[in-house]
PDB file of C-alpha atoms in Angstrom:
ATOM      1  CA  MET V   1     133.445 163.870  73.926  1.00  0.00           C
ATOM      2  CA  ALA V   2     136.401 162.001  75.385  1.00  0.00           C
ATOM      3  CA  PHE V   3     137.889 158.876  73.845  1.00  0.00           C
ATOM      4  CA  GLU V   4     138.446 155.945  76.116  1.00  0.00           C
ATOM      5  CA  LYS V   5     141.765 154.218  76.043  1.00  0.00           C
ATOM      6  CA  LEU V   6     141.375 150.582  75.027  1.00  0.00           C
ATOM      7  CA  ASP V   7     142.626 148.057  77.544  1.00  0.00           C
ATOM      8  CA  MET V   8     145.145 145.950  75.603  1.00  0.00           C
ATOM      9  CA  SER V   9     146.023 143.697  78.524  1.00  0.00           C
ATOM     10  CA  SER V  10     145.612 140.068  77.673  1.00  0.00           C
ATOM     11  CA  ALA V  11     142.988 137.892  79.234  1.00  0.00           C
ATOM     12  CA  PRO V  12     143.449 134.190  79.951  1.00  0.00           C
ATOM     13  CA  SER V  13     141.075 133.470  77.060  1.00  0.00           C
ATOM     14  CA  ASP V  14     143.525 135.191  74.687  1.00  0.00           C
ATOM     15  CA  HIS V  15     146.352 132.929  75.820  1.00  0.00           C
ATOM     16  CA  LEU V  16     144.150 129.849  75.601  1.00  0.00           C
ATOM     17  CA  ALA V  17     143.100 130.813  72.072  1.00  0.00           C
ATOM     18  CA  ASN V  18     146.777 131.228  71.181  1.00  0.00           C
ATOM     19  CA  GLU V  19     147.489 127.734  72.508  1.00  0.00           C
ATOM     20  CA  ARG V  20     144.555 126.245  70.576  1.00  0.00           C
ATOM     21  CA  THR V  21     145.816 127.888  67.405  1.00  0.00           C
ATOM     22  CA  PHE V  22     149.320 126.572  68.058  1.00  0.00           C
ATOM     23  CA  LEU V  23     147.975 123.042  68.560  1.00  0.00           C
ATOM     24  CA  ALA V  24     145.980 123.287  65.317  1.00  0.00           C
ATOM     25  CA  TRP V  25     149.170 124.260  63.471  1.00  0.00           C
ATOM     26  CA  ILE V  26     151.022 121.347  65.092  1.00  0.00           C
ATOM     27  CA  ARG V  27     148.269 118.884  64.123  1.00  0.00           C
ATOM     28  CA  THR V  28     148.472 120.155  60.569  1.00  0.00           C
ATOM     29  CA  SER V  29     152.264 119.878  60.476  1.00  0.00           C
ATOM     30  CA  VAL V  30     152.151 116.317  61.840  1.00  0.00           C
ATOM     31  CA  SER V  31     149.567 115.407  59.190  1.00  0.00           C
ATOM     32  CA  ILE V  32     151.747 116.847  56.424  1.00  0.00           C
ATOM     33  CA  ILE V  33     154.828 115.021  57.733  1.00  0.00           C
ATOM     34  CA  VAL V  34     152.942 111.715  57.913  1.00  0.00           C
ATOM     35  CA  PHE V  35     151.470 112.284  54.452  1.00  0.00           C
ATOM     36  CA  GLY V  36     154.961 112.917  53.083  1.00  0.00           C
ATOM     37  CA  PHE V  37     156.189 109.736  54.731  1.00  0.00           C
ATOM     38  CA  VAL V  38     153.358 107.736  53.153  1.00  0.00           C
ATOM     39  CA  VAL V  39     154.021 109.196  49.695  1.00  0.00           C
ATOM     40  CA  ALA V  40     157.754 108.484  49.945  1.00  0.00           C
ATOM     41  CA  LYS V  41     157.249 105.017  51.388  1.00  0.00           C
ATOM     42  CA  PHE V  42     154.691 104.134  48.696  1.00  0.00           C
ATOM     43  CA  GLY V  43     157.235 104.791  45.943  1.00  0.00           C
ATOM     44  CA  ILE V  44     159.879 102.699  47.707  1.00  0.00           C
ATOM     45  CA  THR V  45     157.395  99.861  48.293  1.00  0.00           C
ATOM     46  CA  LEU V  46     156.244  99.951  44.680  1.00  0.00           C
ATOM     47  CA  ARG V  47     159.809  99.708  43.393  1.00  0.00           C
ATOM     48  CA  GLN V  48     160.553  96.780  45.713  1.00  0.00           C
ATOM     49  CA  LEU V  49     157.360  94.996  44.656  1.00  0.00           C
ATOM     50  CA  LEU V  50     158.222  95.382  40.989  1.00  0.00           C
ATOM     51  CA  ARG V  51     161.771  94.149  41.656  1.00  0.00           C
ATOM     52  CA  VAL V  52     160.385  90.995  43.284  1.00  0.00           C
ATOM     53  CA  GLN V  53     158.283  90.433  40.168  1.00  0.00           C
ATOM     54  CA  ASP V  54     161.407  90.871  37.965  1.00  0.00           C
ATOM     55  CA  ARG V  55     159.984  94.005  36.417  1.00  0.00           C
ATOM     56  CA  THR V  56     161.653  97.372  36.260  1.00  0.00           C
ATOM     57  CA  ILE V  57     159.927 100.639  36.852  1.00  0.00           C
ATOM     58  CA  GLN V  58     160.296 103.343  34.227  1.00  0.00           C
ATOM     59  CA  HIS V  59     159.946 106.492  36.311  1.00  0.00           C
ATOM     60  CA  SER V  60     162.500 108.429  38.294  1.00  0.00           C
ATOM     61  CA  GLY V  61     161.157 107.848  41.782  1.00  0.00           C
ATOM     62  CA  MET V  62     159.520 111.236  42.138  1.00  0.00           C
ATOM     63  CA  SER V  63     157.347 109.966  44.982  1.00  0.00           C
ATOM     64  CA  LEU V  64     160.431 109.898  47.205  1.00  0.00           C
ATOM     65  CA  VAL V  65     161.305 113.499  46.319  1.00  0.00           C
ATOM     66  CA  ILE V  66     157.724 114.694  46.749  1.00  0.00           C
ATOM     67  CA  GLY V  67     157.349 112.798  50.026  1.00  0.00           C
ATOM     68  CA  ILE V  68     160.544 114.255  51.463  1.00  0.00           C
ATOM     69  CA  ALA V  69     159.483 117.739  50.334  1.00  0.00           C
ATOM     70  CA  PHE V  70     156.192 117.299  52.201  1.00  0.00           C
ATOM     71  CA  MET V  71     158.037 116.131  55.306  1.00  0.00           C
ATOM     72  CA  PHE V  72     160.326 119.186  55.201  1.00  0.00           C
ATOM     73  CA  PHE V  73     157.314 121.446  54.687  1.00  0.00           C
ATOM     74  CA  GLY V  74     155.646 119.875  57.731  1.00  0.00           C
ATOM     75  CA  ILE V  75     158.800 120.446  59.768  1.00  0.00           C
ATOM     76  CA  PHE V  76     158.932 124.060  58.572  1.00  0.00           C
ATOM     77  CA  LEU V  77     155.276 124.472  59.527  1.00  0.00           C
ATOM     78  CA  ALA V  78     155.960 123.184  63.059  1.00  0.00           C
ATOM     79  CA  VAL V  79     158.828 125.660  63.468  1.00  0.00           C
ATOM     80  CA  ALA V  80     156.650 128.476  62.087  1.00  0.00           C
ATOM     81  CA  ALA V  81     153.898 127.475  64.528  1.00  0.00           C
ATOM     82  CA  LEU V  82     156.253 127.630  67.484  1.00  0.00           C
ATOM     83  CA  THR V  83     157.655 130.979  66.372  1.00  0.00           C
ATOM     84  CA  ARG V  84     154.164 132.385  65.827  1.00  0.00           C
ATOM     85  CA  TYR V  85     152.999 131.107  69.225  1.00  0.00           C
ATOM     86  CA  GLN V  86     155.959 132.661  71.035  1.00  0.00           C
ATOM     87  CA  ASN V  87     155.573 136.004  69.213  1.00  0.00           C
ATOM     88  CA  THR V  88     151.846 136.151  69.897  1.00  0.00           C
ATOM     89  CA  ARG V  89     152.365 135.297  73.562  1.00  0.00           C
ATOM     90  CA  SER V  90     154.952 138.033  74.033  1.00  0.00           C
ATOM     91  CA  ARG V  91     152.780 140.556  72.179  1.00  0.00           C
ATOM     92  CA  PHE V  92     149.846 139.703  74.431  1.00  0.00           C
ATOM     93  CA  GLN V  93     152.033 140.249  77.475  1.00  0.00           C
ATOM     94  CA  ASP V  94     153.333 143.568  76.115  1.00  0.00           C
ATOM     95  CA  GLY V  95     149.877 144.720  75.010  1.00  0.00           C
ATOM     96  CA  HIS V  96     150.930 145.185  71.379  1.00  0.00           C
ATOM     97  CA  PHE V  97     149.157 142.393  69.555  1.00  0.00           C
ATOM     98  CA  GLU V  98     149.127 142.444  65.756  1.00  0.00           C
ATOM     99  CA  PRO V  99     147.438 139.852  63.552  1.00  0.00           C
ATOM    100  CA  ALA V 100     149.444 137.498  61.349  1.00  0.00           C
ATOM    101  CA  GLY V 101     151.132 139.050  58.366  1.00  0.00           C
ATOM    102  CA  ARG V 102     152.955 137.502  55.449  1.00  0.00           C
ATOM    103  CA  ILE V 103     153.353 134.034  56.998  1.00  0.00           C
ATOM    104  CA  ILE V 104     149.708 133.231  56.272  1.00  0.00           C
ATOM    105  CA  THR V 105     150.072 134.214  52.616  1.00  0.00           C
ATOM    106  CA  ILE V 106     153.336 132.287  52.240  1.00  0.00           C
ATOM    107  CA  LEU V 107     151.919 129.124  53.795  1.00  0.00           C
ATOM    108  CA  GLY V 108     148.802 129.350  51.637  1.00  0.00           C
ATOM    109  CA  ILE V 109     150.829 129.706  48.440  1.00  0.00           C
ATOM    110  CA  VAL V 110     153.249 126.895  49.348  1.00  0.00           C
ATOM    111  CA  THR V 111     150.346 124.584  50.227  1.00  0.00           C
ATOM    112  CA  ALA V 112     148.644 125.349  46.919  1.00  0.00           C
ATOM    113  CA  LEU V 113     151.914 124.680  45.058  1.00  0.00           C
ATOM    114  CA  PHE V 114     152.254 121.299  46.768  1.00  0.00           C
ATOM    115  CA  GLY V 115     148.704 120.501  45.658  1.00  0.00           C
ATOM    116  CA  VAL V 116     149.563 121.392  42.054  1.00  0.00           C
ATOM    117  CA  ILE V 117     152.748 119.288  42.218  1.00  0.00           C
ATOM    118  CA  LEU V 118     150.832 116.300  43.563  1.00  0.00           C
ATOM    119  CA  ALA V 119     148.108 116.640  40.947  1.00  0.00           C
ATOM    120  CA  ALA V 120     150.710 116.835  38.168  1.00  0.00           C
ATOM    121  CA  TYR V 121     152.562 113.839  39.589  1.00  0.00           C
ATOM    122  CA  VAL V 122     149.404 111.734  39.797  1.00  0.00           C
ATOM    123  CA  PHE V 123     148.498 112.700  36.232  1.00  0.00           C
ATOM    124  CA  TYR V 124     152.015 111.888  34.998  1.00  0.00           C
ATOM    125  CA  THR V 125     152.260 108.528  36.736  1.00  0.00           C
ATOM    126  CA  SER V 126     148.781 107.464  35.642  1.00  0.00           C
ATOM    127  CA  ARG V 127     149.911 107.768  32.027  1.00  0.00           C
ATOM    128  CA  THR V 128     153.242 105.948  32.428  1.00  0.00           C
ATOM    129  CA  LEU V 129     152.183 102.816  34.321  1.00  0.00           C
TER     130      LEU V 129
END
């Protein structure tokens, strides 16, 4: 019984799937960047509104820090998407494709941490206002 050698050459559908995956990552990164902008801008707007009403706000402006962190995470995600796309494309061309490794785990953990930070921030600010 002879074993057949698997043809590892890439088909156009492989490259198109790689591009679709890249675009999904980019859409996600843009969403995270925009979300970070909204969070940061909300804190700035709230402080300005309270200033107009001659009231002071008693918190440290964590929405700005959290918003900027989300924007940087979105930027990191876009760079990771581009790197992953380029690596996958070259692996397809070389016939040595390997599925994603640690980057998926890292992004999952960081995303979960951002969720915990946001939940804690919402809980904290709901008690101080």
